[in-house]
């Protein structure tokens, strides 16, 4: 199992962990079976909860937020703003689709679990968001089933490419896929303990199919995300250090300028090409990933040990990259200084309020 699979540390996997905090069982014991259907959210009473425009902040009592609220003052303001947008626009689905990507993950998790909140406004926003997220998860299960039913590799790759172009390889999809990978791994381990066959068309075959789907989908996603994030994603999925070192050298260091002639010969030109991935972008990718991990941890979506392991894997990537950058540019180079100074606050925060400790 790769580093990324073991620690759920790829960019998409980290985001999927947010969904995992409030998901249902997505396991599919046989690849030809339909994935289990998530329970529908009961929204029978939401029609009566149509929002009415208010001028006061949610939970406001004498201009102060309620002390016993699980939502911070800033979160209350965001909910009030979202509620007001629904009241103005009238299209709940449109407002949620536009707003959800910009909401802090911790707030999304709290809202996901707030279906029985005593506050009417909270219940309305939470129920509508749950309905939308459950619909996304249902679509994700259908997408995975379509991939499992593809049959042959060439057809599977074509379906994956189409899914990527239509935006179906999203967070809910990887959440469903990760659950099925976990389930398949547990099934293989159980068969080994019971001395049952682990080859053929059973659990091992299912696990291999899911792993192939995971890798190919990640590769497709990497084509559409910034180079720094794509490289980090790839590094975290690679369990072999020698290959990771080659990736650092290929993407983070200057490359010689060469052209190939029609007869297959290579002619080296003067000068060197800039690194394929700017160091600033790679630093930003690492920093954002650590911040996401801490956000998920402090929102209660993962335990402290798992989060620490994830951050440590990011630190290991940074340490390996630092060595390669130093060997290429020089230990006194500006490039190495930029890399080190950029990651200093990430792995050695100077305050407990740092986003690399508290998250977003």
Short mmCIF file of C-alpha atoms in Angstrom, two decimals:
data_model
loop_
_atom_site.label_atom_id
_atom_site.label_comp_id
_atom_site.label_asym_id
_atom_site.label_seq_id
_atom_site.Cartn_x
_atom_site.Cartn_y
_atom_site.Cartn_z
CA UNK A 1 0.00 0.00 0.00
CA UNK A 2 1.38 3.40 -0.96
CA UNK A 3 2.00 6.26 1.44
CA UNK A 4 -0.96 8.13 0.06
CA UNK A 5 -3.33 5.17 0.43
CA UNK A 6 -2.07 4.19 3.87
CA UNK A 7 -2.39 7.65 5.38
CA UNK A 8 -5.08 9.11 3.11
CA UNK A 9 -2.67 11.92 2.45
CA UNK A 10 -3.18 12.80 -1.20
CA UNK A 11 -4.83 16.14 -1.80
CA UNK A 12 -8.10 14.56 -2.77
CA UNK A 13 -7.92 12.01 0.04
CA UNK A 14 -7.44 14.72 2.62
CA UNK A 15 -10.56 16.46 1.35
CA UNK A 16 -12.38 13.14 1.27
CA UNK A 17 -11.62 12.69 4.95
CA UNK A 18 -13.91 15.64 5.59
CA UNK A 19 -16.77 13.78 3.94
CA UNK A 20 -15.80 10.59 5.75
CA UNK A 21 -16.75 12.17 9.05
CA UNK A 22 -20.41 11.98 8.21
CA UNK A 23 -20.70 9.20 5.63
CA UNK A 24 -22.59 5.92 5.60
CA UNK A 25 -21.38 2.46 4.62
CA UNK A 26 -20.26 2.40 0.99
CA UNK A 27 -18.75 -1.11 0.89
CA UNK A 28 -19.30 -3.24 -2.19
CA UNK A 29 -18.30 -6.85 -1.60
CA UNK A 30 -18.38 -7.83 -5.26
CA UNK A 31 -17.41 -5.53 -8.09
CA UNK A 32 -20.49 -6.44 -10.12
CA UNK A 33 -22.92 -5.58 -7.33
CA UNK A 34 -24.52 -2.19 -7.02
CA UNK A 35 -23.09 -0.10 -4.20
CA UNK A 36 -25.22 0.21 -1.13
CA UNK A 37 -27.64 3.09 -1.17
CA UNK A 38 -27.23 5.84 1.38
CA UNK A 39 -30.27 6.46 3.56
CA UNK A 40 -32.27 9.40 2.32
CA UNK A 41 -32.50 12.46 4.52
CA UNK A 42 -36.02 13.04 5.77
CA UNK A 43 -36.90 16.51 4.62
CA UNK A 44 -40.65 16.30 4.94
CA UNK A 45 -40.73 19.20 7.32
CA UNK A 46 -38.37 21.49 5.43
CA UNK A 47 -41.07 22.99 3.24
CA UNK A 48 -42.32 24.84 6.30
CA UNK A 49 -38.85 26.16 6.95
CA UNK A 50 -38.64 28.52 3.99
CA UNK A 51 -36.27 31.29 5.09
CA UNK A 52 -37.59 34.68 6.04
CA UNK A 53 -35.23 37.59 5.79
CA UNK A 54 -33.87 38.67 9.18
CA UNK A 55 -31.70 41.59 10.13
CA UNK A 56 -30.28 40.12 13.33
CA UNK A 57 -27.35 37.73 13.54
CA UNK A 58 -28.14 34.11 14.22
CA UNK A 59 -28.38 33.32 17.97
CA UNK A 60 -27.94 37.01 18.78
CA UNK A 61 -28.87 37.93 22.33
CA UNK A 62 -28.02 41.50 23.26
CA UNK A 63 -25.64 41.61 20.28
CA UNK A 64 -23.68 38.60 21.61
CA UNK A 65 -23.66 35.00 20.38
CA UNK A 66 -25.14 32.29 22.55
CA UNK A 67 -22.59 30.86 24.95
CA UNK A 68 -23.74 27.26 24.56
CA UNK A 69 -23.62 27.26 20.76
CA UNK A 70 -21.33 24.75 19.03
CA UNK A 71 -20.83 27.34 16.31
CA UNK A 72 -18.29 30.10 16.69
CA UNK A 73 -19.25 33.72 16.18
CA UNK A 74 -17.65 33.70 12.71
CA UNK A 75 -19.49 30.51 11.80
CA UNK A 76 -22.78 32.01 12.93
CA UNK A 77 -22.21 34.98 10.63
CA UNK A 78 -21.51 32.67 7.69
CA UNK A 79 -24.71 30.73 8.34
CA UNK A 80 -26.70 33.95 8.58
CA UNK A 81 -25.22 35.14 5.27
CA UNK A 82 -26.03 31.82 3.61
CA UNK A 83 -29.59 31.94 4.96
CA UNK A 84 -29.99 35.49 3.68
CA UNK A 85 -28.78 34.49 0.20
CA UNK A 86 -31.40 31.74 0.07
CA UNK A 87 -34.06 34.22 1.12
CA UNK A 88 -33.01 36.66 -1.60
CA UNK A 89 -32.40 34.19 -4.42
CA UNK A 90 -35.03 31.55 -3.70
CA UNK A 91 -33.02 28.81 -5.44
CA UNK A 92 -31.67 26.77 -2.54
CA UNK A 93 -29.72 24.31 -4.67
CA UNK A 94 -28.01 27.06 -6.64
CA UNK A 95 -27.01 28.99 -3.53
CA UNK A 96 -25.62 25.89 -1.82
CA UNK A 97 -23.67 24.76 -4.88
CA UNK A 98 -22.08 28.20 -5.19
CA UNK A 99 -21.37 28.65 -1.48
CA UNK A 100 -20.37 25.19 -0.25
CA UNK A 101 -16.85 25.14 -1.81
CA UNK A 102 -15.95 28.34 0.03
CA UNK A 103 -17.21 27.27 3.46
CA UNK A 104 -14.62 26.17 6.05
CA UNK A 105 -14.52 22.35 6.29
CA UNK A 106 -15.11 22.49 10.04
CA UNK A 107 -18.36 24.40 9.48
CA UNK A 108 -19.50 21.89 6.85
CA UNK A 109 -18.94 19.05 9.29
CA UNK A 110 -20.88 20.82 12.06
CA UNK A 111 -23.76 21.58 9.71
CA UNK A 112 -23.78 18.00 8.50
CA UNK A 113 -24.42 16.91 12.08
CA UNK A 114 -26.90 19.68 12.94
CA UNK A 115 -30.11 18.20 11.53
CA UNK A 116 -31.75 18.29 14.96
CA UNK A 117 -30.37 21.62 16.09
CA UNK A 118 -32.91 23.60 18.17
CA UNK A 119 -32.47 26.67 15.96
CA UNK A 120 -34.81 26.77 12.98
CA UNK A 121 -32.32 28.50 10.74
CA UNK A 122 -29.64 25.91 11.45
CA UNK A 123 -32.04 23.04 10.80
CA UNK A 124 -33.08 24.50 7.48
CA UNK A 125 -29.54 25.10 6.21
CA UNK A 126 -28.34 21.74 7.54
CA UNK A 127 -31.21 19.75 6.03
CA UNK A 128 -30.86 21.36 2.62
CA UNK A 129 -27.10 20.87 2.62
CA UNK A 130 -27.47 17.23 3.71
CA UNK A 131 -29.89 16.60 0.89
CA UNK A 132 -27.46 18.02 -1.64
CA UNK A 133 -24.44 16.15 -0.24
CA UNK A 134 -26.33 12.86 -0.11
CA UNK A 135 -27.30 13.34 -3.74
CA UNK A 136 -23.63 13.90 -4.60
CA UNK A 137 -22.65 10.73 -2.73
CA UNK A 138 -25.33 8.76 -4.57
CA UNK A 139 -23.99 10.02 -7.89
CA UNK A 140 -20.47 9.09 -6.76
CA UNK A 141 -21.56 5.52 -6.06
CA UNK A 142 -23.12 5.30 -9.50
CA UNK A 143 -19.88 6.59 -11.04
CA UNK A 144 -17.80 3.98 -9.23
CA UNK A 145 -20.21 1.24 -10.24
CA UNK A 146 -19.90 2.35 -13.86
CA UNK A 147 -16.11 2.03 -13.60
CA UNK A 148 -16.39 -1.42 -12.01
CA UNK A 149 -18.72 -2.54 -14.79
CA UNK A 150 -16.39 -1.35 -17.57
CA UNK A 151 -14.91 -4.83 -17.97
CA UNK A 152 -11.63 -4.29 -19.81
CA UNK A 153 -8.77 -1.87 -19.09
CA UNK A 154 -9.08 0.13 -22.31
CA UNK A 155 -12.78 0.72 -21.78
CA UNK A 156 -12.19 1.52 -18.11
CA UNK A 157 -9.60 4.17 -19.00
CA UNK A 158 -12.05 5.72 -21.45
CA UNK A 159 -14.79 5.87 -18.81
CA UNK A 160 -12.37 7.40 -16.29
CA UNK A 161 -11.36 10.07 -18.79
CA UNK A 162 -14.99 10.88 -19.51
CA UNK A 163 -15.78 11.03 -15.78
CA UNK A 164 -12.91 13.45 -15.25
CA UNK A 165 -14.08 15.73 -18.06
CA UNK A 166 -17.61 15.85 -16.67
CA UNK A 167 -16.44 16.63 -13.14
CA UNK A 168 -17.47 13.33 -11.59
CA UNK A 169 -14.05 12.58 -10.05
CA UNK A 170 -14.78 14.84 -7.12
CA UNK A 171 -14.51 14.62 -3.33
CA UNK A 172 -17.62 12.45 -2.85
CA UNK A 173 -16.34 10.02 -5.49
CA UNK A 174 -12.96 9.57 -3.79
CA UNK A 175 -14.73 9.22 -0.47
CA UNK A 176 -16.74 6.29 -1.83
CA UNK A 177 -13.67 4.84 -3.52
CA UNK A 178 -11.58 5.08 -0.35
CA UNK A 179 -14.28 3.30 1.66
CA UNK A 180 -14.35 0.47 -0.85
CA UNK A 181 -10.55 0.23 -0.85
CA UNK A 182 -10.58 -0.02 2.92
CA UNK A 183 -13.28 -2.68 2.82
CA UNK A 184 -11.44 -4.72 0.18
CA UNK A 185 -8.17 -4.53 2.14
CA UNK A 186 -9.95 -5.73 5.30
CA UNK A 187 -11.49 -8.61 3.35
CA UNK A 188 -8.10 -9.72 2.04
CA UNK A 189 -6.59 -9.52 5.53
CA UNK A 190 -9.47 -11.55 6.92
CA UNK A 191 -9.00 -14.23 4.26
CA UNK A 192 -5.30 -14.47 5.08
CA UNK A 193 -6.07 -14.95 8.78
CA UNK A 194 -8.55 -17.71 7.91
CA UNK A 195 -6.12 -19.38 5.44
CA UNK A 196 -8.58 -18.77 2.62
CA UNK A 197 -7.43 -18.31 -0.99
CA UNK A 198 -6.32 -14.75 -1.74
CA UNK A 199 -6.05 -15.04 -5.50
CA UNK A 200 -8.48 -15.57 -8.32
CA UNK A 201 -11.69 -13.54 -8.59
CA UNK A 202 -12.22 -12.97 -4.88
CA UNK A 203 -11.18 -10.23 -2.49
CA UNK A 204 -7.64 -9.86 -3.86
CA UNK A 205 -8.93 -9.38 -7.40
CA UNK A 206 -11.45 -6.79 -6.19
CA UNK A 207 -8.73 -4.96 -4.29
CA UNK A 208 -6.47 -4.88 -7.35
CA UNK A 209 -9.27 -3.50 -9.52
CA UNK A 210 -10.05 -0.77 -7.00
CA UNK A 211 -6.36 0.12 -6.63
CA UNK A 212 -6.05 0.46 -10.39
CA UNK A 213 -9.14 2.68 -10.48
CA UNK A 214 -7.73 4.77 -7.62
CA UNK A 215 -4.39 5.28 -9.38
CA UNK A 216 -5.89 6.12 -12.76
CA UNK A 217 -8.43 8.52 -11.28
CA UNK A 218 -5.72 10.28 -9.30
CA UNK A 219 -3.66 10.64 -12.48
CA UNK A 220 -6.63 12.19 -14.27
CA UNK A 221 -7.26 14.63 -11.43
CA UNK A 222 -3.60 15.62 -11.40
CA UNK A 223 -3.94 16.85 -14.98
CA UNK A 224 -6.37 19.55 -13.92
CA UNK A 225 -4.84 20.82 -10.67
CA UNK A 226 -1.86 23.18 -10.17
CA UNK A 227 1.56 21.61 -10.83
CA UNK A 228 2.65 21.86 -7.18
CA UNK A 229 -0.41 20.00 -5.93
CA UNK A 230 -0.12 17.44 -8.70
CA UNK A 231 3.51 16.70 -7.81
CA UNK A 232 2.76 16.41 -4.08
CA UNK A 233 -0.14 14.11 -4.85
CA UNK A 234 2.09 11.90 -6.95
CA UNK A 235 4.87 11.81 -4.36
CA UNK A 236 2.49 10.81 -1.60
CA UNK A 237 1.25 7.88 -3.67
CA UNK A 238 4.76 6.63 -4.35
CA UNK A 239 6.06 4.15 -1.73
CA UNK A 240 9.57 3.77 -3.19
CA UNK A 241 12.07 6.42 -2.16
CA UNK A 242 14.36 6.05 -5.23
CA UNK A 243 11.41 6.85 -7.49
CA UNK A 244 10.45 9.82 -5.33
CA UNK A 245 14.02 11.11 -5.59
CA UNK A 246 13.79 10.90 -9.37
CA UNK A 247 10.54 12.87 -9.25
CA UNK A 248 12.14 15.62 -7.14
CA UNK A 249 15.05 15.82 -9.56
CA UNK A 250 12.80 15.87 -12.63
CA UNK A 251 10.26 18.44 -11.45
CA UNK A 252 12.05 20.65 -8.92
CA UNK A 253 15.49 21.16 -10.46
CA UNK A 254 16.67 22.83 -13.71
CA UNK A 255 16.68 20.53 -16.71
CA UNK A 256 19.10 20.60 -19.60
CA UNK A 257 17.80 22.01 -22.87
CA UNK A 258 17.73 19.25 -25.46
CA UNK A 259 16.13 18.80 -28.84
CA UNK A 260 15.68 15.56 -30.73
CA UNK A 261 16.54 15.28 -34.40
CA UNK A 262 14.49 13.20 -36.87
CA UNK A 263 17.08 10.43 -36.71
CA UNK A 264 16.65 10.07 -32.94
CA UNK A 265 19.75 11.94 -31.79
CA UNK A 266 19.64 14.50 -29.01
CA UNK A 267 21.36 17.87 -29.29
CA UNK A 268 22.03 19.71 -26.04
CA UNK A 269 21.58 23.48 -26.17
CA UNK A 270 23.14 26.14 -23.99
CA UNK A 271 21.57 27.07 -20.69
CA UNK A 272 19.08 25.20 -18.57
CA UNK A 273 15.32 25.15 -18.49
CA UNK A 274 13.54 26.33 -15.34
CA UNK A 275 12.15 23.66 -13.01
CA UNK A 276 8.87 22.22 -14.25
CA UNK A 277 7.29 22.98 -10.86
CA UNK A 278 8.23 26.33 -9.29
CA UNK A 279 9.50 25.88 -5.75
CA UNK A 280 7.03 28.43 -4.43
CA UNK A 281 4.13 26.37 -5.78
CA UNK A 282 5.47 23.19 -4.20
CA UNK A 283 5.91 24.94 -0.85
CA UNK A 284 2.35 26.26 -1.08
CA UNK A 285 1.03 22.77 -1.85
CA UNK A 286 2.71 21.31 1.23
CA UNK A 287 1.55 24.19 3.45
CA UNK A 288 -2.05 23.95 2.26
CA UNK A 289 -2.10 20.19 2.78
CA UNK A 290 -0.86 20.48 6.37
CA UNK A 291 -3.44 23.17 7.03
CA UNK A 292 -6.18 20.94 5.63
CA UNK A 293 -5.06 18.05 7.82
CA UNK A 294 -5.18 20.23 10.94
CA UNK A 295 -8.59 21.55 9.93
CA UNK A 296 -9.95 18.02 9.61
CA UNK A 297 -8.35 17.02 12.93
CA UNK A 298 -9.72 19.98 14.89
CA UNK A 299 -13.15 19.45 13.37
CA UNK A 300 -13.16 15.95 14.83
CA UNK A 301 -13.04 14.14 11.48
CA UNK A 302 -9.84 12.27 12.33
CA UNK A 303 -7.93 11.40 15.48
CA UNK A 304 -4.75 13.08 16.65
CA UNK A 305 -2.50 10.11 15.87
CA UNK A 306 -3.70 9.83 12.27
CA UNK A 307 -3.29 13.56 11.75
CA UNK A 308 0.22 13.47 13.23
CA UNK A 309 1.16 10.63 10.90
CA UNK A 310 -0.17 12.56 7.91
CA UNK A 311 1.78 15.68 8.82
CA UNK A 312 4.91 13.59 9.39
CA UNK A 313 4.60 12.17 5.88
CA UNK A 314 4.43 15.71 4.51
CA UNK A 315 7.51 16.55 6.56
CA UNK A 316 9.34 13.55 5.11
CA UNK A 317 8.51 14.69 1.58
CA UNK A 318 9.82 18.18 2.40
CA UNK A 319 13.06 16.77 3.87
CA UNK A 320 13.72 14.61 0.82
CA UNK A 321 13.00 17.51 -1.52
CA UNK A 322 15.31 19.79 0.47
CA UNK A 323 18.25 17.45 -0.07
CA UNK A 324 17.70 17.26 -3.82
CA UNK A 325 17.21 21.03 -4.13
CA UNK A 326 20.39 21.67 -2.14
CA UNK A 327 22.40 19.28 -4.29
CA UNK A 328 21.13 20.90 -7.49
CA UNK A 329 21.19 24.61 -6.62
CA UNK A 330 23.76 24.60 -3.83
CA UNK A 331 23.46 24.78 -0.06
CA UNK A 332 23.90 28.57 -0.08
CA UNK A 333 21.53 29.15 -2.97
CA UNK A 334 18.58 31.51 -2.89
CA UNK A 335 16.35 28.68 -4.11
CA UNK A 336 17.12 26.51 -1.11
CA UNK A 337 16.61 29.45 1.24
CA UNK A 338 13.21 30.17 -0.30
CA UNK A 339 12.21 26.54 0.13
CA UNK A 340 13.37 26.36 3.75
CA UNK A 341 11.94 29.70 4.81
CA UNK A 342 8.61 28.89 3.16
CA UNK A 343 8.21 25.67 5.15
CA UNK A 344 9.65 26.95 8.44
CA UNK A 345 6.27 28.19 9.79
CA UNK A 346 4.56 25.02 8.55
CA UNK A 347 6.59 22.51 10.52
CA UNK A 348 7.88 24.84 13.24
CA UNK A 349 4.99 27.19 14.03
CA UNK A 350 5.84 29.86 16.56
CA UNK A 351 2.35 30.28 18.00
CA UNK A 352 -0.46 28.00 19.09
CA UNK A 353 -2.81 30.06 16.91
CA UNK A 354 -0.95 29.06 13.75
CA UNK A 355 -3.21 27.60 11.01
CA UNK A 356 -0.71 24.75 10.83
CA UNK A 357 -1.83 23.79 14.35
CA UNK A 358 -5.44 24.94 14.50
CA UNK A 359 -6.37 24.61 10.83
CA UNK A 360 -8.69 27.01 9.05
#
